[in-house]
PDB file of C-alpha atoms and ligand atoms in Angstrom:
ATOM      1  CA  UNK C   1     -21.611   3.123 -14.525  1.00  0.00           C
ATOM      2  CA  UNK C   2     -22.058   2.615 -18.261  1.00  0.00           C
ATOM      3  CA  UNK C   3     -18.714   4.302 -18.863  1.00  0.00           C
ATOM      4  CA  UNK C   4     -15.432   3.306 -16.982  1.00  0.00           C
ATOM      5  CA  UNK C   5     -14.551   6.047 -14.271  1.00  0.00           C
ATOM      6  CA  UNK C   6     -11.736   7.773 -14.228  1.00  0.00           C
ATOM      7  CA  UNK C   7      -8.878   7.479 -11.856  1.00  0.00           C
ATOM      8  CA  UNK C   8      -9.564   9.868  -8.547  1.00  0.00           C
ATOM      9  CA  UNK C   9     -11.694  10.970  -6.152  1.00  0.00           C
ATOM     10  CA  UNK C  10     -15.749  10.140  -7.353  1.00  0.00           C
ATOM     11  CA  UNK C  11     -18.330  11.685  -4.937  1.00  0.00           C
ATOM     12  CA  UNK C  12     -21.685   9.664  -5.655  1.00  0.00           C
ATOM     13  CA  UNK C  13     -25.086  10.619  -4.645  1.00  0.00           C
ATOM     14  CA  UNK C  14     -28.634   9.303  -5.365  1.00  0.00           C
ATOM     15  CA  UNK C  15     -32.199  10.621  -5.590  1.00  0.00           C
ATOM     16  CA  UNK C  16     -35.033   8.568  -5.278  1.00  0.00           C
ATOM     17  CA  UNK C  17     -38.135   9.710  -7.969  1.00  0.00           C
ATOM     18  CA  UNK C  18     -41.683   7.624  -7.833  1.00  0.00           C
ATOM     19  CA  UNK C  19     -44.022   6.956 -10.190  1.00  0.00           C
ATOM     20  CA  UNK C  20     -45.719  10.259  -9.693  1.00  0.00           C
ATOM     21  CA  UNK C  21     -42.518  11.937 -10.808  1.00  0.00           C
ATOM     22  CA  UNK C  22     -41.607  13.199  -7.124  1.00  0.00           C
ATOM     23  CA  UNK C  23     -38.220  13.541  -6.554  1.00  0.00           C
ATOM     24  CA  UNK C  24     -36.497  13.313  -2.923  1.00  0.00           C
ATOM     25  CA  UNK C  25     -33.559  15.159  -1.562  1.00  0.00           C
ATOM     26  CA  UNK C  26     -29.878  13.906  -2.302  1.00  0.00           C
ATOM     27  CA  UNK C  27     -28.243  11.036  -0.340  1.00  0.00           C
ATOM     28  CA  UNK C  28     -25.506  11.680   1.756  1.00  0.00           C
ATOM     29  CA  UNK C  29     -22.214  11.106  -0.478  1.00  0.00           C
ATOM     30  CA  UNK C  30     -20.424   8.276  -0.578  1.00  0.00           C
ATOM     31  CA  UNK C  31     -16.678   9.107  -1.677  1.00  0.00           C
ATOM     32  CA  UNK C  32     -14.621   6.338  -3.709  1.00  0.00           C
ATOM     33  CA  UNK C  33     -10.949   6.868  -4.890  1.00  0.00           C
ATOM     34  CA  UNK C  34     -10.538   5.058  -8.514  1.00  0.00           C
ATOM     35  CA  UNK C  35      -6.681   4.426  -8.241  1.00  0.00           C
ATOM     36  CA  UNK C  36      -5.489   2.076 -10.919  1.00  0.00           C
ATOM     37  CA  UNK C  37      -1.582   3.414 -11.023  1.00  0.00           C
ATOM     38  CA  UNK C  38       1.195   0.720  -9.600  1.00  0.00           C
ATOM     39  CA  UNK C  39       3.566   2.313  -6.771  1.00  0.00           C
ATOM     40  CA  UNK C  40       6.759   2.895  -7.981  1.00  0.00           C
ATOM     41  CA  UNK C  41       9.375   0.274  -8.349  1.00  0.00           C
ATOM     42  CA  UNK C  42      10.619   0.128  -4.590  1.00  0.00           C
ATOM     43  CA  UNK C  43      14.215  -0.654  -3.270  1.00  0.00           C
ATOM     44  CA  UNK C  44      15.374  -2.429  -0.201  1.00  0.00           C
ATOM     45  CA  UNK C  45      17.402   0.500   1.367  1.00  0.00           C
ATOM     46  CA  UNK C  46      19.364  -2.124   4.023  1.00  0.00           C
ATOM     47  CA  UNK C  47      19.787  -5.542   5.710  1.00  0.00           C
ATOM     48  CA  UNK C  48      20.724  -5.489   9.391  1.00  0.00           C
ATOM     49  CA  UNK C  49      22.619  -8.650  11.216  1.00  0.00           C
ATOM     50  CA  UNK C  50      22.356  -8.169  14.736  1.00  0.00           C
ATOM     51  CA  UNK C  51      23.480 -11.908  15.729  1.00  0.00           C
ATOM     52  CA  UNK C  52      26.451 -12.695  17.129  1.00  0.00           C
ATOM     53  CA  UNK C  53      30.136 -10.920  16.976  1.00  0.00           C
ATOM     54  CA  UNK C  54      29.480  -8.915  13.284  1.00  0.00           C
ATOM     55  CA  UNK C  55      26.582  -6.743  13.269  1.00  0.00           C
ATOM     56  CA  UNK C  56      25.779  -4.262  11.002  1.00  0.00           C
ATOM     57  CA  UNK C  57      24.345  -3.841   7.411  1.00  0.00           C
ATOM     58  CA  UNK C  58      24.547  -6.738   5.351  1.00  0.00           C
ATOM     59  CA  UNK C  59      25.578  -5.644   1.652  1.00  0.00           C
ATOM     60  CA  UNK C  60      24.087  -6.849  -1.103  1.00  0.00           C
ATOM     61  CA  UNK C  61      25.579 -10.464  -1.868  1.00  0.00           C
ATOM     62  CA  UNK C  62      27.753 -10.560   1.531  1.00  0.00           C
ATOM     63  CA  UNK C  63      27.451 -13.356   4.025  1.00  0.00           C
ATOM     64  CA  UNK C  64      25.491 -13.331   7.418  1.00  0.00           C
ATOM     65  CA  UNK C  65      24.757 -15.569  10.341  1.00  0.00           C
ATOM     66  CA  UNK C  66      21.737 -13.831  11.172  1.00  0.00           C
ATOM     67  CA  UNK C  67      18.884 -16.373   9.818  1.00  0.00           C
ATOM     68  CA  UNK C  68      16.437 -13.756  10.706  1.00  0.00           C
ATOM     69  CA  UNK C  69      18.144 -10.314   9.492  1.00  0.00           C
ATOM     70  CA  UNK C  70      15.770  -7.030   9.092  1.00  0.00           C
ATOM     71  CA  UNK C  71      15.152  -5.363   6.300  1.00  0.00           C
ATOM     72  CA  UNK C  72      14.379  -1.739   5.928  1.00  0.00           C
ATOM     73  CA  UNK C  73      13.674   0.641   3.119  1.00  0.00           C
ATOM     74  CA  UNK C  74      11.119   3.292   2.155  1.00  0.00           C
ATOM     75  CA  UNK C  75       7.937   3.238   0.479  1.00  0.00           C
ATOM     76  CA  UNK C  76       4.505   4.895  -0.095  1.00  0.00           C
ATOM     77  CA  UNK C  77       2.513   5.204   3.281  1.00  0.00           C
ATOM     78  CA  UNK C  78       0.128   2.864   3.310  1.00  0.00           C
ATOM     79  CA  UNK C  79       1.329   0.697   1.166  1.00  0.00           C
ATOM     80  CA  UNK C  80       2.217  -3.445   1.748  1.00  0.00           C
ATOM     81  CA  UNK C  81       5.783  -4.183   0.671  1.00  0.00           C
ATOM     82  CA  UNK C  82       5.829  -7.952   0.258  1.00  0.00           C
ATOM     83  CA  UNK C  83       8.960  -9.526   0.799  1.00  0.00           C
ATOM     84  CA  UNK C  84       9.608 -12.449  -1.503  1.00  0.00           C
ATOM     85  CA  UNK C  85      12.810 -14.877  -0.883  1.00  0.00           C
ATOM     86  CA  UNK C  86      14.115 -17.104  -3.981  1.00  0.00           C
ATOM     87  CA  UNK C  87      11.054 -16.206  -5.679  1.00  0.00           C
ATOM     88  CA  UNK C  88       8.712 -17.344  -2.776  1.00  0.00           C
ATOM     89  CA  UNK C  89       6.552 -14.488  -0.968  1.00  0.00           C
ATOM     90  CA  UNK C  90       7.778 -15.027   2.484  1.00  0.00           C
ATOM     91  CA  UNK C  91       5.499 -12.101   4.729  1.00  0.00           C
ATOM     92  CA  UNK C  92       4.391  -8.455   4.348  1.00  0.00           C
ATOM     93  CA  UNK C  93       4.824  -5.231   6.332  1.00  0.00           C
ATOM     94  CA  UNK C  94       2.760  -2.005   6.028  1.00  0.00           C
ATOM     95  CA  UNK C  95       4.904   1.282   4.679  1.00  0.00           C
ATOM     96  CA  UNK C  96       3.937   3.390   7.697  1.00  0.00           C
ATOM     97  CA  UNK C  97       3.377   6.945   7.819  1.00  0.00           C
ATOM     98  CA  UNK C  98       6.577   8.443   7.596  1.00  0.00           C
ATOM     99  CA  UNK C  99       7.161   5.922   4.682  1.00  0.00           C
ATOM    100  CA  UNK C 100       9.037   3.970   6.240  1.00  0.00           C
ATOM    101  CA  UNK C 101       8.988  -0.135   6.480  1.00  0.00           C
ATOM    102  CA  UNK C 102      10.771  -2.647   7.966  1.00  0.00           C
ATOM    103  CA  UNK C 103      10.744  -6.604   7.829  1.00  0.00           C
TER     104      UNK C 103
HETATM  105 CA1   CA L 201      26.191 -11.244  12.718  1.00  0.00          CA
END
């Protein structure tokens, strides 16, 4: 398009005209979703240890000797929550549909 869309649903169809100025029927539609809006900030609701004699939620800036603890919080469903340690991405999990995720 000439003209930027706008954001939401877009149902597109075509017709097909030749030279003789016939025109056929429609196309089926083809459906695209223009979504340009960022999710909204997300939070990491907790950090489970479950390693060794202390288990349990890990608050924020306590210690832990679980070198692989879990992290949970909620999110949009559908949407990747990428987990990034010391400023390094380190994986990504899927916000599944309850909007849940976990890591
Ligand atoms: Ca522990």
């Amino acid at each position: 398009p000439d003209t930027p869309l706008d954001e939401g649903e877009h149902e597109f169809t075509v017709v097909e005209r030749d030279p003789a100025g016939n025109e056929s029927r429609p196309s089926e539609p083809h459906v695209v979703i223009v979504d340009t809006t960022a999710p909204d900030q997300p939070v990491i609701g907790e950090v489970i240890d479950d390693v060794g004699l202390v288990q349990g939620p890990v608050d924020n800036g306590e210690s832990t000797d679980d070198t692989t603890p879990t992290l949970v919080g909620k999110g949009e469903p559908g949407d990747t929550i990428v987990v990034i340690d010391n400023g390094t991405p380190v994986g990504e999990t899927q916000v599944d549909e309850d909007g849940n995720w976990s890591f």
